[in-house]
Amino acid sequence: MREPDSFIHFEAISKVFGAVTVVDALDFHVARGEFVSLLGPSGSGKTTLLMMLAGFETPSGGSIHVDGRRVEHLPPHKREMGVVFQNYALFPHMTIAENVGFPLKMRGVARSERDARVKRALDLVRLGHLADRKPSQLSGGQQQRIALSRALVYEPKVVLMDEPLSALDKQLREHMQLEIRALHRDLGLTVIFVTHDQGEALTMSDRVAVLNRGKIEQFDTPSGLYDRPRTRFVAEFIGETNLLAGRVAQRSGEAATVALASGASVTCDRGAAFDTAQEVMVSVRPEMLHLVQDASADNALPVTIEDHVYHGDHIRLHLACGESRLVARAGRRDAAPPIGSKAFASFAPGDCSLVAP
Amino acid sequence: MSARLKALLLVTPLIVFLGLFFLWPLWMMISTAVQGGTVRLAFPQTATAIASWDGSGPPPAELQAALVRDLRADTPQERFGDAVRTLNSQQAGFRTLLPRTARTVREAAEADPIDLATVDPRWSDQAYWLAMKRSMPAYTDANLLAAIDLKRSDDARIEPVEADFAVNRAIMLRTFVIAIQVTLLCAAIGLPFAMLTASLSGWKRNALLIAVLLPLWTSLLVRTAAWLILLQDNGLINQTLRAIGLIDSPLSLIYNRTGVLIAMTHVLLPLMVLPIYASLIAIPRNLMPAAAALGAAPLQAFRHVLLPLAMPGLLSGSLLVFMVALGYYITPALTGGAGDQMISSVIAFYATGTANWGMAGALGLFLLVPTTVLYIVYSRLSRTPLVQT
């Protein structure tokens, strides 16, 4: 029973180390040509999941299908996957060309063909001129690109990347993100990318699986995760959010009215998952909060301005709403109301999400 | 006081120690090996006179007279003895000939002319005079040649010694063969052992490391004695093998080459394991998984990734074991048979048995040269590490 677009299928996959369940009965599909990130804090099971796919860990239960074939009992060298490791894992005793040619050599590709393909793979990352160097003579970014080129040279079905950019500095990291994205697009690769950096996951991926304690919190597109978080964990882990505790007072269609603990009442367009009287949290992104003087605006909450902090491209306003603290984000051209003044923080019913507390 | 001077003072004890206990004995060994001066010192006038004799025909009268004058002179007993030993090693017979002649010469009246041939007929044999002439130069290659079973013939050509005395080359060859065998055994055991140790962690790794280090902390004699107990015909190993019915008659495991190899391999194994282990734990942890992920089967990954990266350690370990094995003495002496003695035992024989320091030095030199060459190779190899961190 495969879904038509299911290229990689994790089926009830789990991994238990002693008494600790690291991956807990996960079920998800990745389509051919998709760029999927596994995002989560350390210990969320994302690396273990990747290692099970690569063949370095044996699942405690469940199965993994790649292109219709069960792979969980195949040794790593028979899985035909390109793996890019965290610290590049280039072979220090080989030249760059030998490193990139290694997977081909292991597959018995003839020398002449090997040389041509190595050259192509190096040109792909624009490092053809470094073929005769040793890895230790290359910068971190160059080593990363060589590792990438080595993982791509034998045209694997799937490319796995285990936090490949975490050792690079910020600028280089952003540059490499674009480069990997371009390679993914141009070569039609299926990529599984493990990261703990949410920004990286959002910029690069078609879809992101947010993992927490061995379970998938939400598997969605980047905008889906950011704009429509389904759990409190996702709302807090991806970007920044304001959480307002309350109870569902009324449901009408998809929309729900929530009575907040502070006494105010707000409406949210996406409340289908909750029943009346259920405790919920309303999640509003800081940039969705607008300061108005009009008490009759949508979801207007009375607030006191406590502080504004200059951030260059924007200004952050720290607001007190009863007992809770909110953060709003204002454009630099907006006139910030003076500290201590009162106003209303308003957001559209379509700009918030309800999550379980 | 300048910093440089202070630093110099700090290392002075080391320099003094090295000079006194390393460089000076080494220099003494080399110079003893090539010194021919013992005969010249004891017979100075003969030395002058023999220089003008071309070695053909009977020795002239003035040469004989010079020898008589030297024998009459008050030469210290020790110096005389050294000279006799040296001459005797060139030509058997001097050991009895010279003391007898000296006695006769000293007993005779000062003015009496002495005909040496009547004192002892051997003096009319030209070979004795030629041996004396050969022993006269201040420096000689006699010991060096003798160390590799060569000698100068009477007409100063280099020729092999008689087959009955030609043992050094065979022993030297045996020494190298045993050292190579021990090195190969150590590598064959040490590489898997080091790989296993490096792959483990925690107490398991420590237990294996202690197991290999233990022999280093035990006295050489105790270790060797332990092997005597284990390997003898009624030893633990033979008894066990017989008890489980694998063999009917005891295997001869000791007082032969097998015993030497077992005991030496055991003693030298740490020198192999530790460098390999050090090079293995320096290999980044994700290289082997990377090799597997890129399609290398375990054996391929071992051959193309692990082995090349462990090679510097394997080479240093091998050189270390080989160099140390070359000089082994006690272990082969205790666990080997007559045909398993190594060159060190011959050196010991010359040094302590016959007090022929020249021969001991010359043989030592032939051990020192290959060791030094290997050491230079070793330092070259260890200076260019493959893994740059």
XYZ file of C-alpha atoms in Angstrom:
746
model
C 0.000 0.000 0.000
C 2.223 2.809 -1.233
C 1.074 6.288 -1.845
C 1.783 7.211 -5.471
C 4.280 9.918 -4.510
C 5.935 7.934 -1.761
C 9.609 7.540 -2.641
C 10.847 7.061 0.916
C 8.409 5.617 3.392
C 9.053 5.287 7.105
C 6.487 2.878 8.450
C 5.944 2.708 12.224
C 9.666 3.122 12.621
C 11.072 3.131 16.172
C 14.420 3.000 17.850
C 14.937 2.156 21.488
C 18.274 2.527 23.275
C 17.985 0.679 26.566
C 15.076 2.310 28.381
C 15.000 5.368 26.135
C 12.747 5.536 23.120
C 14.591 7.788 20.715
C 12.314 7.377 17.725
C 8.726 6.557 18.531
C 6.662 4.763 15.858
C 7.081 7.380 13.143
C 5.157 7.192 9.924
C 5.855 9.486 7.029
C 6.476 9.708 3.328
C 8.936 11.666 1.254
C 8.214 12.219 -2.428
C 10.747 11.779 -5.213
C 12.712 14.965 -5.790
C 11.603 16.495 -2.523
C 13.856 18.401 -0.137
C 12.822 17.414 3.366
C 14.408 18.702 6.553
C 14.309 16.899 9.867
C 14.286 19.685 12.405
C 14.391 19.409 16.152
C 16.383 20.098 19.276
C 19.215 17.737 20.226
C 17.817 14.438 21.442
C 14.705 14.724 19.314
C 15.696 11.651 17.298
C 16.363 13.397 13.997
C 19.917 12.106 13.604
C 18.908 8.589 14.689
C 16.210 8.644 12.024
C 18.771 9.642 9.409
C 21.236 7.000 10.627
C 18.534 4.348 10.278
C 17.916 5.495 6.734
C 21.651 5.437 5.971
C 22.031 2.012 7.570
C 24.169 2.853 10.597
C 21.398 2.059 13.053
C 19.004 -0.855 12.925
C 15.400 0.056 13.711
C 13.906 -1.557 16.810
C 10.624 -1.815 14.956
C 8.896 -0.825 11.741
C 10.247 -0.701 8.225
C 11.825 1.704 5.764
C 11.039 1.575 2.069
C 13.102 3.373 -0.530
C 11.757 3.308 -4.055
C 9.500 0.407 -3.183
C 12.252 -1.724 -1.640
C 12.671 -2.527 2.041
C 16.101 -1.365 3.116
C 16.250 -1.543 6.886
C 18.335 -4.727 6.913
C 20.719 -3.732 4.129
C 24.252 -2.749 5.205
C 25.144 0.918 4.552
C 27.328 0.197 1.534
C 24.429 -1.420 -0.307
C 21.904 1.360 0.188
C 23.101 3.586 -2.660
C 22.635 6.789 -0.729
C 24.903 9.808 -0.721
C 25.702 10.874 2.808
C 27.240 14.217 3.764
C 28.551 14.161 7.319
C 28.697 16.909 9.884
C 32.481 17.301 9.797
C 32.751 16.486 6.092
C 34.533 13.145 6.750
C 36.935 13.619 3.852
C 39.705 11.014 3.737
C 42.839 12.882 4.817
C 45.264 10.572 2.999
C 43.620 11.000 -0.389
C 43.661 13.938 -2.763
C 40.424 15.754 -3.523
C 40.084 13.855 -6.807
C 40.663 10.535 -5.016
C 38.116 11.472 -2.380
C 35.484 12.275 -4.966
C 36.433 9.209 -7.008
C 36.199 6.903 -3.976
C 32.528 5.917 -4.379
C 33.151 5.170 -8.060
C 36.258 3.133 -7.279
C 34.272 1.099 -4.744
C 31.739 0.395 -7.465
C 34.406 -0.784 -9.859
C 34.015 2.059 -12.343
C 36.887 2.052 -14.854
C 39.580 4.639 -14.330
C 38.924 6.652 -17.497
C 35.231 6.972 -16.797
C 35.972 7.669 -13.169
C 38.216 10.589 -14.057
C 35.576 12.123 -16.297
C 32.861 11.796 -13.676
C 35.091 13.147 -10.908
C 35.831 16.153 -13.075
C 32.132 16.716 -13.683
C 31.295 16.354 -9.994
C 34.039 18.813 -9.045
C 32.897 21.287 -11.669
C 29.435 21.023 -10.172
C 30.742 22.641 -6.993
C 33.191 24.808 -8.980
C 36.301 23.333 -7.346
C 37.819 21.543 -10.318
C 41.086 23.413 -9.837
C 41.650 21.837 -6.417
C 41.634 18.221 -7.639
C 45.233 17.514 -6.635
C 45.162 19.098 -3.190
C 44.787 17.268 0.098
C 41.685 18.006 2.209
C 43.799 19.671 4.918
C 44.794 22.353 2.394
C 41.182 23.418 1.852
C 38.996 25.831 3.794
C 35.932 24.616 5.665
C 33.559 25.774 2.952
C 35.620 24.117 0.237
C 35.790 20.871 2.208
C 32.027 20.996 2.568
C 31.574 21.378 -1.161
C 33.967 18.488 -1.798
C 31.973 16.322 0.603
C 28.866 17.291 -1.313
C 30.458 16.543 -4.641
C 31.655 13.168 -3.320
C 28.123 12.304 -2.208
C 26.705 13.252 -5.612
C 29.315 11.736 -7.916
C 27.681 8.323 -8.240
C 24.244 9.843 -8.745
C 22.600 8.293 -5.710
C 18.845 8.035 -5.392
C 18.835 9.900 -2.123
C 21.245 12.366 -0.552
C 21.348 12.460 3.236
C 22.900 15.410 5.018
C 23.625 15.392 8.731
C 23.937 19.006 9.871
C 26.405 19.610 7.053
C 26.655 23.356 7.566
C 26.938 23.530 11.342
C 30.719 23.945 11.285
C 30.659 26.928 8.943
C 30.380 30.581 9.880
C 27.122 32.404 9.269
C 27.922 34.031 5.945
C 29.397 30.912 4.423
C 26.475 28.901 5.763
C 23.950 31.106 3.999
C 25.939 30.913 0.797
C 26.102 27.107 1.017
C 22.360 26.924 1.695
C 21.715 28.608 -1.624
C 24.232 26.369 -3.356
C 22.701 23.159 -2.004
C 19.246 24.387 -2.952
C 20.414 25.092 -6.481
C 21.991 21.613 -6.771
C 18.799 20.042 -5.497
C 16.770 21.911 -8.073
C 19.134 21.353 -11.001
C 19.804 17.657 -10.387
C 16.319 16.710 -9.218
C 17.730 15.130 -6.061
C 15.750 13.736 -3.187
C 17.367 15.248 -0.106
C 16.895 14.453 3.572
C 18.542 17.200 5.548
C 19.020 17.072 9.325
C 19.394 20.351 11.159
C 18.708 21.984 14.479
C 18.707 25.411 12.846
C 15.095 26.371 12.085
C 16.147 29.201 9.782
C 18.120 26.740 7.686
C 15.189 24.325 7.560
C 12.745 27.062 6.515
C 14.948 28.532 3.780
C 15.984 25.263 2.145
C 13.176 22.762 2.399
C 10.085 21.844 0.457
C 8.774 20.330 3.657
C 10.005 20.193 7.227
C 9.371 17.480 9.778
C 9.595 19.006 13.240
C 10.676 16.315 15.690
C 10.374 16.398 19.443
C 11.184 13.497 21.757
C 11.076 10.954 18.976
C 7.732 12.050 17.563
C 6.803 14.236 14.617
C 5.080 17.341 15.892
C 4.201 18.600 12.432
C 5.268 17.702 8.897
C 4.490 20.656 6.704
C 5.759 23.240 4.274
C 7.861 26.032 5.817
C 5.005 28.524 5.557
C 2.589 25.974 6.958
C 4.820 25.526 9.999
C 5.308 29.214 10.528
C 1.828 30.477 9.788
C -0.234 27.530 10.985
C 1.629 25.759 13.798
C -0.458 22.891 15.095
C 1.300 22.340 18.407
C 2.684 24.628 21.054
C 6.122 23.105 20.488
C 6.116 24.051 16.813
C 4.758 27.521 17.550
C 7.588 28.148 20.005
C 10.362 26.283 18.176
C 9.814 27.875 14.775
C 10.389 31.586 14.928
C 9.019 33.596 17.810
C 5.466 33.713 19.060
C 3.107 35.174 21.635
C 1.029 32.589 23.471
C -2.217 33.617 25.093
C -3.844 31.051 27.399
C -7.617 30.652 27.296
C -10.577 28.372 26.801
C -12.711 27.835 23.717
C -15.953 29.714 24.362
C -17.730 29.123 21.109
C -17.260 27.372 17.763
C -18.758 28.439 14.491
C -17.597 26.477 11.482
C -13.799 26.540 11.332
C -13.599 29.599 13.561
C -13.450 29.576 17.336
C -13.888 32.273 19.951
C -11.488 31.988 22.834
C -12.042 33.534 26.237
C -8.596 34.546 27.430
C -7.460 34.252 31.033
C -7.122 38.039 31.110
C -10.877 38.375 30.500
C -10.669 39.525 26.894
C -12.061 37.427 24.085
C -10.461 36.780 20.682
C -11.532 34.999 17.497
C -9.359 32.663 15.463
C -10.181 31.408 11.970
C -8.497 28.062 12.510
C -10.082 26.357 15.468
C -11.537 23.238 13.952
C -9.319 20.966 16.021
C -10.759 22.073 19.350
C -14.067 21.653 21.076
C -15.966 24.113 23.212
C -14.656 24.493 26.759
C -11.275 22.990 25.803
C -8.191 24.778 27.132
C -6.083 26.215 24.336
C -3.298 28.663 23.599
C -3.630 31.346 20.969
C -0.357 31.753 19.080
C 0.270 35.103 17.378
C 3.541 35.956 15.625
C 5.022 39.312 16.742
C 4.773 40.812 13.265
C 1.033 40.060 13.218
C 0.381 42.229 16.256
C -0.473 45.839 15.419
C -0.771 48.676 17.892
C -4.000 50.626 17.452
C -5.938 53.157 19.494
C -9.279 51.731 18.437
C -10.775 49.341 21.010
C -13.194 47.991 18.418
C -10.476 46.649 16.094
C -10.212 42.861 15.518
C -9.059 40.999 18.603
C -7.971 44.213 20.332
C -6.175 43.570 23.620
C -5.494 46.495 25.979
C -1.728 46.780 26.511
C 0.833 49.057 28.129
C 4.068 49.763 26.226
C 6.943 48.694 28.477
C 9.934 49.124 26.216
C 11.049 49.393 22.627
C 14.252 47.897 21.389
C 15.939 48.981 18.194
C 17.041 46.079 15.948
C 18.180 47.905 12.853
C 15.652 46.632 10.356
C 12.795 46.615 12.839
C 11.757 47.692 16.307
C 10.562 45.285 18.968
C 7.912 46.493 21.320
C 7.557 44.827 24.706
C 3.965 44.981 25.863
C 2.197 44.149 29.110
C -1.304 42.700 28.735
C -2.569 42.075 32.219
C -0.246 39.469 33.703
C 1.201 38.300 30.405
C 3.935 39.835 28.314
C 3.668 40.216 24.555
C 6.174 41.110 21.884
C 5.214 43.035 18.766
C 7.358 43.857 15.820
C 7.056 47.269 14.218
C 8.598 48.618 11.044
C 11.299 51.224 11.593
C 9.170 53.878 9.927
C 6.292 53.298 12.319
C 6.161 55.870 15.076
C 6.655 53.914 18.272
C 4.283 55.045 21.015
C 6.077 56.393 24.087
C 7.035 53.972 26.852
C 4.345 53.797 29.514
C 1.537 54.801 27.174
C -1.537 52.620 26.668
C -2.823 51.199 23.390
C -4.526 48.140 21.905
C -2.693 45.215 20.340
C -4.793 43.869 17.517
C -4.478 40.898 15.145
C -6.655 39.511 12.372
C -8.537 36.239 13.083
C -6.666 34.722 10.134
C -3.254 35.598 11.561
C -3.347 33.397 14.644
C -3.429 29.716 15.440
C -4.810 27.632 18.248
C -2.525 25.076 19.852
C -2.961 22.761 22.779
C -1.412 24.183 25.952
C 71.731 35.958 33.995
C 70.259 35.729 30.533
C 67.329 33.443 29.817
C 69.402 31.489 27.337
C 72.019 30.730 29.960
C 69.373 29.627 32.448
C 67.872 27.343 29.848
C 71.298 25.939 29.146
C 71.864 25.285 32.846
C 68.585 23.408 32.988
C 69.587 21.000 30.260
C 73.197 20.677 31.391
C 72.553 17.518 33.444
C 70.958 15.933 30.427
C 73.831 16.869 28.168
C 76.371 15.615 30.698
C 74.422 12.391 31.113
C 74.158 11.835 27.378
C 77.814 12.577 26.862
C 79.006 10.428 29.721
C 76.771 7.420 29.347
C 75.874 7.446 25.695
C 78.253 9.305 23.411
C 81.471 8.479 25.193
C 80.861 4.694 25.428
C 79.717 4.744 21.808
C 82.898 6.476 20.784
C 84.957 4.068 22.884
C 83.243 1.132 21.258
C 83.960 2.437 17.763
C 87.557 3.334 18.502
C 88.240 0.035 20.266
C 86.936 -1.774 17.240
C 89.452 -0.148 14.900
C 92.383 0.316 17.264
C 95.369 -1.827 16.509
C 97.526 -0.090 19.043
C 97.785 -2.827 21.664
C 100.694 -4.585 19.986
C 102.387 -1.302 19.036
C 102.183 -0.124 22.639
C 103.761 -3.267 24.014
C 106.443 -3.534 21.325
C 107.363 0.034 20.289
C 110.856 -0.745 18.929
C 109.625 -3.788 17.020
C 106.937 -1.568 15.489
C 109.572 0.818 14.113
C 111.801 -1.975 12.877
C 109.057 -4.054 11.278
C 107.916 -1.072 9.194
C 111.070 -1.320 7.066
C 110.660 -5.072 6.505
C 108.690 -5.759 3.357
C 107.431 -9.132 4.603
C 109.272 -11.217 2.054
C 112.194 -13.325 3.110
C 113.294 -14.012 6.667
C 112.984 -11.180 9.159
C 116.232 -9.156 9.318
C 118.486 -9.368 12.361
C 117.783 -5.823 13.538
C 114.044 -6.637 13.661
C 114.759 -9.653 15.842
C 117.024 -7.537 18.023
C 114.309 -4.895 18.374
C 111.844 -7.546 19.548
C 114.375 -8.814 22.083
C 114.871 -5.255 23.392
C 111.094 -4.824 23.689
C 110.747 -8.119 25.516
C 113.487 -7.099 27.920
C 111.831 -3.734 28.610
C 109.657 -3.419 31.652
C 106.245 -3.618 29.913
C 103.251 -3.624 32.262
C 101.795 -7.106 32.562
C 98.326 -6.010 31.432
C 99.603 -4.316 28.276
C 101.711 -7.349 27.460
C 98.684 -9.612 27.939
C 96.517 -7.473 25.628
C 99.169 -7.629 22.940
C 99.492 -11.392 23.272
C 95.735 -11.806 22.943
C 95.595 -9.629 19.853
C 98.500 -11.462 18.235
C 97.008 -14.800 19.140
C 93.775 -13.894 17.407
C 95.807 -13.246 14.263
C 97.949 -16.325 14.547
C 97.290 -19.131 16.979
C 100.386 -19.995 18.992
C 101.397 -16.545 20.217
C 99.751 -17.278 23.558
C 102.490 -19.771 24.411
C 105.214 -18.421 22.172
C 105.533 -14.896 23.543
C 105.513 -15.601 27.297
C 108.061 -18.380 26.803
C 110.326 -16.164 24.690
C 109.959 -13.287 27.148
C 110.955 -15.547 30.031
C 114.036 -16.810 28.189
C 115.069 -13.332 27.103
C 114.775 -11.897 30.595
C 116.670 -14.787 32.155
C 119.544 -14.383 29.706
C 122.370 -11.958 30.445
C 121.941 -8.433 29.146
C 124.811 -8.579 26.683
C 124.139 -12.029 25.309
C 123.014 -12.122 21.722
C 119.862 -14.143 21.476
C 118.820 -16.192 18.506
C 115.039 -16.323 18.668
C 114.819 -19.414 16.486
C 116.716 -21.391 19.081
C 114.479 -20.095 21.870
C 111.491 -21.370 19.966
C 111.552 -22.837 16.467
C 108.295 -21.066 15.675
C 110.229 -17.804 15.304
C 111.707 -19.167 12.098
C 108.174 -19.517 10.779
C 107.521 -16.378 8.722
C 103.772 -16.504 9.511
C 104.408 -15.292 13.084
C 106.378 -12.301 11.885
C 103.775 -11.482 9.288
C 101.058 -11.630 11.949
C 103.120 -9.203 14.006
C 103.530 -6.880 11.070
C 99.776 -6.944 10.460
C 99.084 -6.138 14.101
C 101.344 -3.112 14.185
C 99.295 -0.290 12.552
C 97.684 2.187 14.935
C 94.374 1.510 13.240
C 93.294 -1.778 11.834
C 90.359 -3.246 10.012
C 91.152 -6.682 11.384
C 88.287 -6.668 13.894
C 85.787 -5.256 11.430
C 86.777 -7.875 8.870
C 86.706 -10.640 11.449
C 83.227 -9.555 12.474
C 81.986 -10.507 9.019
C 84.203 -13.568 8.680
C 86.910 -11.915 6.590
C 90.601 -11.472 7.225
C 93.700 -10.022 5.608
C 95.810 -12.652 4.001
C 99.571 -12.545 4.414
C 99.837 -10.366 1.320
C 97.185 -7.983 2.719
C 94.384 -9.087 0.451
C 90.918 -9.508 1.987
C 89.832 -13.119 2.004
C 87.276 -15.219 3.850
C 88.329 -16.983 7.005
C 88.373 -20.772 7.155
C 84.894 -22.236 7.093
C 85.300 -23.641 10.612
C 85.670 -20.155 12.080
C 83.118 -18.435 9.839
C 80.198 -18.164 12.259
C 79.577 -14.418 12.578
C 77.830 -13.967 9.266
C 75.491 -16.846 9.969
C 74.680 -15.495 13.425
C 74.244 -11.990 12.058
C 71.877 -13.305 9.401
C 70.013 -15.334 12.024
C 69.728 -12.209 14.172
C 68.105 -10.299 11.318
C 65.835 -13.217 10.425
C 64.634 -13.556 14.029
C 64.101 -9.794 14.269
C 62.051 -9.816 11.054
C 60.022 -12.832 12.184
C 59.287 -11.192 15.528
C 58.320 -7.946 13.768
C 55.911 -9.757 11.457
C 54.370 -11.688 14.353
C 53.977 -8.496 16.367
C 52.341 -6.756 13.395
C 50.010 -9.694 12.764
C 48.882 -9.704 16.403
C 49.271 -6.020 17.159
C 47.197 -4.540 14.327
C 43.951 -6.438 15.082
C 44.561 -5.931 18.785
C 45.004 -2.180 18.376
C 41.955 -1.994 16.113
C 39.850 -3.817 18.671
C 41.143 -1.617 21.478
C 40.499 1.582 19.544
C 36.974 0.483 18.648
C 36.004 -0.128 22.280
C 35.459 2.422 24.986
C 35.312 2.660 28.745
C 36.572 -0.178 30.925
C 36.861 -2.631 28.032
C 39.366 -0.409 26.286
C 41.282 0.119 29.534
C 41.372 -3.606 30.228
C 42.882 -4.318 26.813
C 45.405 -1.517 27.170
C 46.478 -2.780 30.576
C 46.758 -6.304 29.184
C 49.232 -5.110 26.595
C 51.070 -2.767 28.953
C 51.473 -5.330 31.707
C 54.507 -7.010 30.095
C 56.204 -3.600 30.020
C 55.847 -3.266 33.765
C 57.150 -6.747 34.487
C 60.808 -7.604 34.743
C 62.214 -9.154 31.593
C 63.561 -12.111 33.550
C 60.236 -12.787 35.224
C 58.421 -12.720 31.894
C 60.949 -15.045 30.324
C 60.877 -17.382 33.305
C 57.091 -17.480 33.047
C 57.410 -18.684 29.462
C 59.844 -21.378 30.597
C 57.135 -22.697 32.908
C 54.378 -22.443 30.315
C 56.211 -23.829 27.313
C 58.290 -26.706 28.662
C 57.438 -30.309 27.765
C 55.528 -30.764 31.008
C 54.391 -27.177 31.047
C 50.897 -25.840 31.219
C 50.354 -25.638 27.472
C 51.564 -29.133 26.658
C 49.644 -30.629 29.594
C 46.466 -28.877 28.541
C 46.815 -29.958 24.924
C 47.422 -33.529 26.017
C 44.559 -33.438 28.484
C 42.086 -32.435 25.796
C 43.565 -35.037 23.496
C 44.884 -32.774 20.751
C 48.391 -34.185 20.915
C 49.956 -37.446 22.080
C 53.532 -36.394 22.624
C 54.518 -32.944 23.865
C 55.201 -30.239 21.306
C 58.687 -28.869 21.656
C 57.896 -25.249 22.311
C 61.021 -24.176 24.099
C 64.782 -24.300 23.668
C 64.199 -23.835 19.970
C 63.177 -21.092 17.534
C 59.504 -21.392 18.487
C 60.286 -20.554 22.094
C 62.418 -17.569 21.101
C 59.702 -16.210 18.812
C 56.918 -16.685 21.360
C 58.823 -15.040 24.197
C 60.220 -12.166 22.120
C 56.873 -11.435 20.474
C 55.236 -11.291 23.871
C 57.836 -8.931 25.245
C 57.882 -6.629 22.227
C 54.151 -6.544 21.455
C 53.486 -3.304 23.411
C 55.986 -1.485 21.203
C 53.859 -2.466 18.214
C 50.398 -1.994 19.692
C 50.898 1.455 21.193
C 51.968 3.345 18.030
C 49.227 1.659 15.988
C 46.663 2.421 18.681
C 47.798 6.049 18.769
C 47.412 6.418 15.007
C 44.027 4.671 15.076
C 42.440 6.869 17.723
C 43.624 9.930 15.792
C 41.435 8.866 12.839
C 38.240 10.952 12.836
C 35.334 8.790 13.990
C 33.122 9.403 10.999
C 35.582 8.251 8.311
C 34.633 4.574 8.448
C 30.880 5.309 8.367
C 31.567 7.705 5.498
C 33.414 4.991 3.594
C 30.516 2.584 4.148
C 27.951 5.171 3.110
C 29.920 5.831 -0.073
C 29.691 2.186 -0.999
C 32.764 0.551 0.528
C 32.222 -2.960 1.860
C 33.898 -3.499 5.255
C 37.040 -5.066 3.745
C 37.335 -2.314 1.144
C 36.924 0.343 3.817
C 39.664 -1.345 5.833
C 42.021 -1.541 2.865
C 41.432 1.924 1.431
C 40.764 4.013 4.529
C 41.744 2.415 7.828
C 44.951 0.699 6.773
C 46.519 3.703 4.997
C 45.685 5.893 7.970
C 47.082 3.357 10.441
C 50.191 2.859 8.299
C 52.413 5.445 10.025
C 51.702 3.723 13.339
C 52.267 0.300 11.839
C 55.582 1.404 10.344
C 56.826 3.089 13.510
C 55.789 0.060 15.525
C 57.532 -2.302 13.130
C 60.746 -0.306 13.106
C 60.682 0.001 16.868
C 60.153 -3.730 17.356
C 62.745 -4.606 14.750
C 65.411 -2.331 16.194
C 64.857 -3.553 19.729
C 64.666 -7.194 18.626
C 68.058 -6.926 16.881
C 69.767 -6.413 20.214
C 67.997 -9.174 22.147
C 70.211 -11.326 24.318
C 68.646 -12.664 27.523
C 65.426 -13.982 26.013
C 67.016 -16.032 23.214
C 69.670 -17.201 25.649
C 67.020 -18.551 28.039
C 64.313 -19.772 25.678
C 66.323 -20.719 22.608
C 68.587 -23.582 21.702
C 72.210 -23.460 20.583
C 71.080 -22.557 17.078
C 68.994 -19.596 18.198
C 71.598 -17.390 19.787
C 71.706 -13.879 18.453
C 74.620 -11.602 17.742
C 74.407 -9.983 21.174
C 75.404 -13.235 22.799
C 78.507 -13.353 20.593
C 79.292 -9.788 21.613
C 78.824 -10.761 25.242
C 81.128 -13.709 24.697
C 83.907 -11.476 23.346
C 83.374 -8.768 25.939
C 83.064 -10.845 29.085
C 84.390 -14.231 28.021
C 87.634 -13.443 26.251
C 88.048 -9.719 26.960
C 88.480 -9.118 23.244
C 87.016 -5.647 23.305
C 88.044 -4.981 19.727
C 85.902 -7.820 18.389
C 83.023 -6.913 20.687
C 83.203 -3.345 19.446
C 83.376 -4.367 15.804
C 80.340 -6.637 16.105
C 78.545 -3.891 18.001
C 79.307 -1.543 15.149
C 77.662 -3.898 12.685
C 74.583 -3.853 14.899
C 74.716 -0.093 15.337
C 74.862 0.807 11.649
C 71.611 -0.867 10.503
C 69.883 0.354 13.639
C 70.963 3.917 12.932
C 69.874 3.704 9.317
C 66.495 2.376 10.422
C 66.205 5.101 13.001
C 66.758 7.753 10.340
C 64.071 6.141 8.200
C 61.788 6.037 11.237
C 62.255 9.706 12.056
C 61.627 10.648 8.439
C 58.390 8.695 8.464
C 57.175 10.060 11.751
C 57.943 13.607 10.672
C 55.444 13.512 7.810
C 52.196 12.356 9.388
C 49.460 11.478 6.938
C 46.707 12.736 9.183
C 47.036 16.445 9.677
C 44.933 17.729 12.508
